[in-house]
């Protein structure tokens, strides 16, 4: 199959990568010139449905954002995505060991990357409130189809439904889709953003939804992301909308873990819901407890 890749003749080594939750097959590639790449094999409908989005991602030239080098057809059912390889360590494993001021500074850096991604012009029209209401309805239907619930489930639902009006007229931008410390590489000086697997069009505030995975390792880092993104001028609607997305994630995460995850994923989602509940003090406030000054 690999011999159908247009760059096959230049490949020196191919090594499978057994990491992550994605069903896509991933490979480390090194070519004869010593250049390194990440090859991801995906279903053909994924590429065909996202071609305009992939072209936008391919045009990003920031050296700290993983570059989409090429994509195309491999077989009747499989396409490929080729990204540049980033050297370093997963940020999740080291961020907590860095000085607090450096954690915050690296967050500022990442927030600025996110500003660049969301600054890409798109021509997508969407009645976002209608779209989001349908998304919420589907998540509630799924959550109610299983006989287990996270603690405070009714509180999450009430907060979500009482504040869903905030989603009216939200802008649509390109989202990385999984912006957290598990998808970032630290090279000793800078952070590199990797893994566009969940990229999509959506509300840019939705990009901050995985904040709990960052805060678990460094509240200073997550605070820096927000401050860097907004250049220190946070809009009044940001934290209220973030709290809605946080409640939504708690409703949907357990269903995902129940059907697609492992036993430890179920435990993690229970704990995550409890943590998010505490961050917003039972949703009696919308600014999370971890956000502060550094």
Short mmCIF file of C-alpha atoms in Angstrom, two decimals:
data_model
loop_
_atom_site.label_atom_id
_atom_site.label_comp_id
_atom_site.label_asym_id
_atom_site.label_seq_id
_atom_site.Cartn_x
_atom_site.Cartn_y
_atom_site.Cartn_z
CA UNK A 1 0.00 0.00 0.00
CA UNK A 2 2.79 2.44 0.87
CA UNK A 3 4.18 2.14 -2.65
CA UNK A 4 1.17 4.16 -3.81
CA UNK A 5 2.34 7.21 -1.88
CA UNK A 6 3.60 9.89 -4.29
CA UNK A 7 6.74 10.33 -2.16
CA UNK A 8 7.37 6.58 -1.69
CA UNK A 9 10.70 6.58 -3.56
CA UNK A 10 12.16 9.07 -1.08
CA UNK A 11 11.23 7.08 2.05
CA UNK A 12 14.06 5.54 4.04
CA UNK A 13 12.14 4.27 7.09
CA UNK A 14 8.51 3.79 8.20
CA UNK A 15 7.62 3.02 11.83
CA UNK A 16 4.06 2.52 13.20
CA UNK A 17 2.96 4.80 16.06
CA UNK A 18 0.80 3.15 18.72
CA UNK A 19 -0.42 6.17 20.66
CA UNK A 20 -3.61 8.16 21.10
CA UNK A 21 -7.34 7.51 20.85
CA UNK A 22 -7.70 8.05 17.12
CA UNK A 23 -8.76 5.12 14.94
CA UNK A 24 -6.48 6.46 12.20
CA UNK A 25 -3.26 4.57 11.55
CA UNK A 26 -0.17 6.70 12.15
CA UNK A 27 3.44 6.26 11.08
CA UNK A 28 6.76 7.97 11.62
CA UNK A 29 8.55 8.51 8.31
CA UNK A 30 12.14 9.48 7.60
CA UNK A 31 13.19 10.24 4.05
CA UNK A 32 16.57 9.83 2.38
CA UNK A 33 17.45 13.47 3.09
CA UNK A 34 16.92 12.95 6.82
CA UNK A 35 13.63 14.86 6.95
CA UNK A 36 10.99 13.49 9.32
CA UNK A 37 7.23 13.32 8.91
CA UNK A 38 4.04 12.01 10.47
CA UNK A 39 1.88 9.98 8.09
CA UNK A 40 -1.77 9.57 9.02
CA UNK A 41 -4.06 7.20 7.11
CA UNK A 42 -7.71 8.25 7.17
CA UNK A 43 -10.99 7.29 5.51
CA UNK A 44 -11.58 8.85 2.11
CA UNK A 45 -14.76 10.62 3.19
CA UNK A 46 -12.82 12.45 5.90
CA UNK A 47 -10.54 14.11 3.35
CA UNK A 48 -13.20 14.70 0.70
CA UNK A 49 -15.51 16.34 3.25
CA UNK A 50 -12.75 18.55 4.64
CA UNK A 51 -10.80 19.53 1.54
CA UNK A 52 -11.43 23.30 1.82
CA UNK A 53 -10.48 23.13 5.51
CA UNK A 54 -7.33 21.13 4.75
CA UNK A 55 -6.26 23.72 2.20
CA UNK A 56 -6.58 26.42 4.86
CA UNK A 57 -4.54 24.35 7.32
CA UNK A 58 -1.92 23.61 4.67
CA UNK A 59 -1.43 27.34 4.13
CA UNK A 60 -0.38 27.92 7.77
CA UNK A 61 3.35 28.68 7.82
CA UNK A 62 3.98 29.27 11.53
CA UNK A 63 7.05 27.13 12.37
CA UNK A 64 5.53 26.25 15.75
CA UNK A 65 2.30 24.87 14.30
CA UNK A 66 2.56 21.43 12.69
CA UNK A 67 2.59 21.94 8.93
CA UNK A 68 0.37 19.86 6.65
CA UNK A 69 2.83 19.00 3.89
CA UNK A 70 0.56 17.01 1.59
CA UNK A 71 -2.61 14.94 1.38
CA UNK A 72 -4.25 12.75 -1.21
CA UNK A 73 -5.75 9.41 -2.18
CA UNK A 74 -4.07 6.11 -1.34
CA UNK A 75 -6.75 3.47 -2.05
CA UNK A 76 -10.47 3.47 -2.77
CA UNK A 77 -11.17 3.68 0.96
CA UNK A 78 -8.04 5.31 2.38
CA UNK A 79 -6.46 8.73 2.03
CA UNK A 80 -3.27 10.07 3.57
CA UNK A 81 -2.27 13.19 5.45
CA UNK A 82 1.43 14.01 5.72
CA UNK A 83 2.60 16.38 8.46
CA UNK A 84 6.06 17.57 9.38
CA UNK A 85 7.50 15.79 12.43
CA UNK A 86 8.16 17.82 15.57
CA UNK A 87 11.13 16.96 17.79
CA UNK A 88 10.84 17.28 21.56
CA UNK A 89 8.83 15.94 24.48
CA UNK A 90 5.08 15.93 25.07
CA UNK A 91 4.34 19.10 27.03
CA UNK A 92 2.02 17.24 29.39
CA UNK A 93 5.02 15.38 30.80
CA UNK A 94 7.20 18.41 31.57
CA UNK A 95 5.15 21.60 31.97
CA UNK A 96 4.70 21.13 35.74
CA UNK A 97 8.48 20.92 36.25
CA UNK A 98 9.16 24.35 34.74
CA UNK A 99 9.20 27.59 36.78
CA UNK A 100 5.73 29.10 37.17
CA UNK A 101 6.66 32.24 35.26
CA UNK A 102 7.89 30.12 32.37
CA UNK A 103 4.71 28.04 32.42
CA UNK A 104 2.71 31.25 32.10
CA UNK A 105 4.98 32.62 29.35
CA UNK A 106 4.62 29.42 27.33
CA UNK A 107 0.86 29.72 27.73
CA UNK A 108 1.03 33.26 26.33
CA UNK A 109 2.94 31.85 23.37
CA UNK A 110 0.31 29.16 22.74
CA UNK A 111 -2.52 31.66 23.05
CA UNK A 112 -0.93 33.70 20.29
CA UNK A 113 -0.71 30.59 18.08
CA UNK A 114 -4.43 30.10 18.64
CA UNK A 115 -5.12 33.72 17.69
CA UNK A 116 -3.32 33.07 14.40
CA UNK A 117 -5.33 29.91 13.69
CA UNK A 118 -8.62 31.66 14.42
CA UNK A 119 -7.56 34.63 12.33
CA UNK A 120 -7.67 32.60 9.11
CA UNK A 121 -10.51 33.87 6.93
CA UNK A 122 -13.31 31.39 6.26
CA UNK A 123 -16.45 31.53 4.17
CA UNK A 124 -18.81 29.44 6.26
CA UNK A 125 -22.35 30.49 7.12
CA UNK A 126 -24.13 28.95 10.09
CA UNK A 127 -27.06 29.75 12.39
CA UNK A 128 -24.92 28.77 15.33
CA UNK A 129 -27.58 28.71 18.04
CA UNK A 130 -29.73 26.29 16.02
CA UNK A 131 -26.69 24.12 15.30
CA UNK A 132 -25.60 24.12 18.93
CA UNK A 133 -29.09 23.38 20.24
CA UNK A 134 -29.24 20.30 18.03
CA UNK A 135 -25.79 19.25 19.24
CA UNK A 136 -26.89 19.61 22.87
CA UNK A 137 -30.13 17.72 22.23
CA UNK A 138 -28.15 14.83 20.74
CA UNK A 139 -25.76 14.77 23.70
CA UNK A 140 -28.64 14.75 26.17
CA UNK A 141 -30.35 11.95 24.26
CA UNK A 142 -27.15 9.92 24.31
CA UNK A 143 -26.50 10.64 27.98
CA UNK A 144 -30.02 9.55 28.91
CA UNK A 145 -29.69 6.34 26.90
CA UNK A 146 -27.25 4.86 29.43
CA UNK A 147 -28.07 4.06 33.04
CA UNK A 148 -25.10 5.85 34.59
CA UNK A 149 -24.60 9.55 35.18
CA UNK A 150 -21.83 11.74 36.47
CA UNK A 151 -22.41 13.45 39.80
CA UNK A 152 -24.17 16.82 39.49
CA UNK A 153 -25.63 15.79 36.12
CA UNK A 154 -28.80 17.85 36.67
CA UNK A 155 -26.72 20.91 37.57
CA UNK A 156 -24.75 20.59 34.34
CA UNK A 157 -27.95 20.28 32.31
CA UNK A 158 -29.63 23.20 34.06
CA UNK A 159 -26.63 25.49 33.57
CA UNK A 160 -26.36 24.51 29.92
CA UNK A 161 -30.03 24.99 29.11
CA UNK A 162 -30.35 28.21 31.11
CA UNK A 163 -27.45 29.84 29.29
CA UNK A 164 -27.65 28.40 25.80
CA UNK A 165 -28.94 31.77 24.58
CA UNK A 166 -25.32 32.97 24.82
CA UNK A 167 -24.60 30.94 21.68
CA UNK A 168 -26.64 33.26 19.51
CA UNK A 169 -24.61 34.80 16.68
CA UNK A 170 -21.30 33.20 17.60
CA UNK A 171 -18.59 33.60 14.91
CA UNK A 172 -17.34 30.61 12.93
CA UNK A 173 -13.59 30.02 12.65
CA UNK A 174 -11.15 27.19 11.99
CA UNK A 175 -10.57 25.19 15.17
CA UNK A 176 -7.59 22.99 15.93
CA UNK A 177 -10.16 20.93 17.82
CA UNK A 178 -8.00 19.37 20.55
CA UNK A 179 -5.85 22.17 21.93
CA UNK A 180 -4.24 20.85 25.12
CA UNK A 181 -0.91 19.77 26.60
CA UNK A 182 -1.23 16.25 25.18
CA UNK A 183 -1.06 17.67 21.65
CA UNK A 184 1.87 19.99 22.20
CA UNK A 185 5.61 19.34 21.89
CA UNK A 186 8.21 21.20 23.97
CA UNK A 187 11.64 21.53 22.36
CA UNK A 188 13.33 23.10 25.38
CA UNK A 189 12.50 26.66 24.34
CA UNK A 190 9.23 26.77 22.45
CA UNK A 191 6.00 24.83 22.14
CA UNK A 192 4.90 23.21 18.89
CA UNK A 193 1.21 22.45 18.30
CA UNK A 194 0.55 19.06 16.69
CA UNK A 195 -2.34 16.73 15.81
CA UNK A 196 -5.01 18.29 13.59
CA UNK A 197 -7.12 15.13 13.85
CA UNK A 198 -10.19 16.94 15.24
CA UNK A 199 -9.92 20.14 13.23
CA UNK A 200 -13.24 21.64 12.20
CA UNK A 201 -15.19 24.86 11.80
CA UNK A 202 -16.75 26.19 14.98
CA UNK A 203 -16.99 28.85 17.65
CA UNK A 204 -13.45 29.93 18.59
CA UNK A 205 -14.38 29.91 22.30
CA UNK A 206 -15.10 26.19 21.95
CA UNK A 207 -11.35 25.73 21.39
CA UNK A 208 -10.79 26.38 25.10
CA UNK A 209 -13.09 23.53 26.19
CA UNK A 210 -10.25 21.05 27.01
CA UNK A 211 -8.94 23.52 29.62
CA UNK A 212 -9.15 20.97 32.44
CA UNK A 213 -6.42 18.82 30.86
CA UNK A 214 -4.14 21.87 30.89
CA UNK A 215 -5.10 23.07 34.37
CA UNK A 216 -4.43 19.61 35.79
CA UNK A 217 -0.78 20.14 34.85
CA UNK A 218 -0.49 23.92 35.13
CA UNK A 219 -3.09 26.57 35.91
CA UNK A 220 -0.47 29.18 35.03
CA UNK A 221 -0.12 27.71 31.54
CA UNK A 222 -3.87 27.70 30.88
CA UNK A 223 -4.18 31.23 32.25
CA UNK A 224 -1.38 32.26 29.90
CA UNK A 225 -3.21 30.76 26.91
CA UNK A 226 -6.24 32.93 27.66
CA UNK A 227 -4.23 36.08 28.35
CA UNK A 228 -2.10 35.56 25.24
CA UNK A 229 -5.12 34.92 23.05
CA UNK A 230 -6.95 38.05 24.18
CA UNK A 231 -3.81 40.16 24.74
CA UNK A 232 -4.90 40.61 28.34
CA UNK A 233 -8.32 42.06 27.43
CA UNK A 234 -10.82 39.27 28.07
CA UNK A 235 -14.32 39.94 26.66
CA UNK A 236 -17.18 39.93 29.15
CA UNK A 237 -18.85 36.98 27.43
CA UNK A 238 -15.81 34.67 27.40
CA UNK A 239 -15.99 32.99 30.81
CA UNK A 240 -19.81 32.66 30.80
CA UNK A 241 -19.64 30.92 27.42
CA UNK A 242 -16.69 28.79 28.55
CA UNK A 243 -18.76 27.64 31.53
CA UNK A 244 -21.51 26.51 29.13
CA UNK A 245 -19.02 24.52 27.07
CA UNK A 246 -17.64 23.02 30.28
CA UNK A 247 -21.10 21.84 31.35
CA UNK A 248 -21.73 20.43 27.87
CA UNK A 249 -18.49 18.44 27.96
CA UNK A 250 -19.43 16.88 31.31
CA UNK A 251 -22.73 15.72 29.83
CA UNK A 252 -21.16 14.17 26.74
CA UNK A 253 -17.86 12.77 28.01
CA UNK A 254 -19.27 9.87 30.02
CA UNK A 255 -21.30 8.58 27.06
CA UNK A 256 -18.15 8.60 24.94
CA UNK A 257 -16.18 6.72 27.59
CA UNK A 258 -19.02 4.22 28.10
CA UNK A 259 -19.11 3.24 24.42
CA UNK A 260 -15.62 3.91 23.12
CA UNK A 261 -13.24 4.15 26.05
CA UNK A 262 -11.78 1.82 28.64
CA UNK A 263 -12.59 1.36 32.32
CA UNK A 264 -9.96 3.92 33.28
CA UNK A 265 -11.54 6.41 30.86
CA UNK A 266 -14.85 6.04 32.71
CA UNK A 267 -13.10 6.78 36.00
CA UNK A 268 -11.34 9.77 34.47
CA UNK A 269 -14.62 11.24 33.19
CA UNK A 270 -16.25 10.91 36.61
CA UNK A 271 -13.29 12.71 38.16
CA UNK A 272 -13.23 15.34 35.41
CA UNK A 273 -16.90 16.20 35.95
CA UNK A 274 -16.31 16.59 39.68
CA UNK A 275 -13.29 18.80 39.03
CA UNK A 276 -15.13 21.05 36.58
CA UNK A 277 -18.04 21.35 39.02
CA UNK A 278 -15.58 22.57 41.65
CA UNK A 279 -13.80 24.95 39.26
CA UNK A 280 -17.07 26.86 38.80
CA UNK A 281 -18.20 26.34 42.42
CA UNK A 282 -21.23 24.38 41.37
CA UNK A 283 -21.82 26.90 38.56
CA UNK A 284 -22.58 29.65 41.04
CA UNK A 285 -19.82 31.60 39.27
CA UNK A 286 -18.60 31.65 35.68
CA UNK A 287 -14.95 32.64 36.18
CA UNK A 288 -13.15 29.40 37.09
CA UNK A 289 -11.22 29.26 40.34
CA UNK A 290 -7.91 28.46 38.62
CA UNK A 291 -7.78 31.67 36.58
CA UNK A 292 -5.50 34.22 38.23
CA UNK A 293 -2.60 36.62 37.89
CA UNK A 294 0.93 35.45 37.19
#
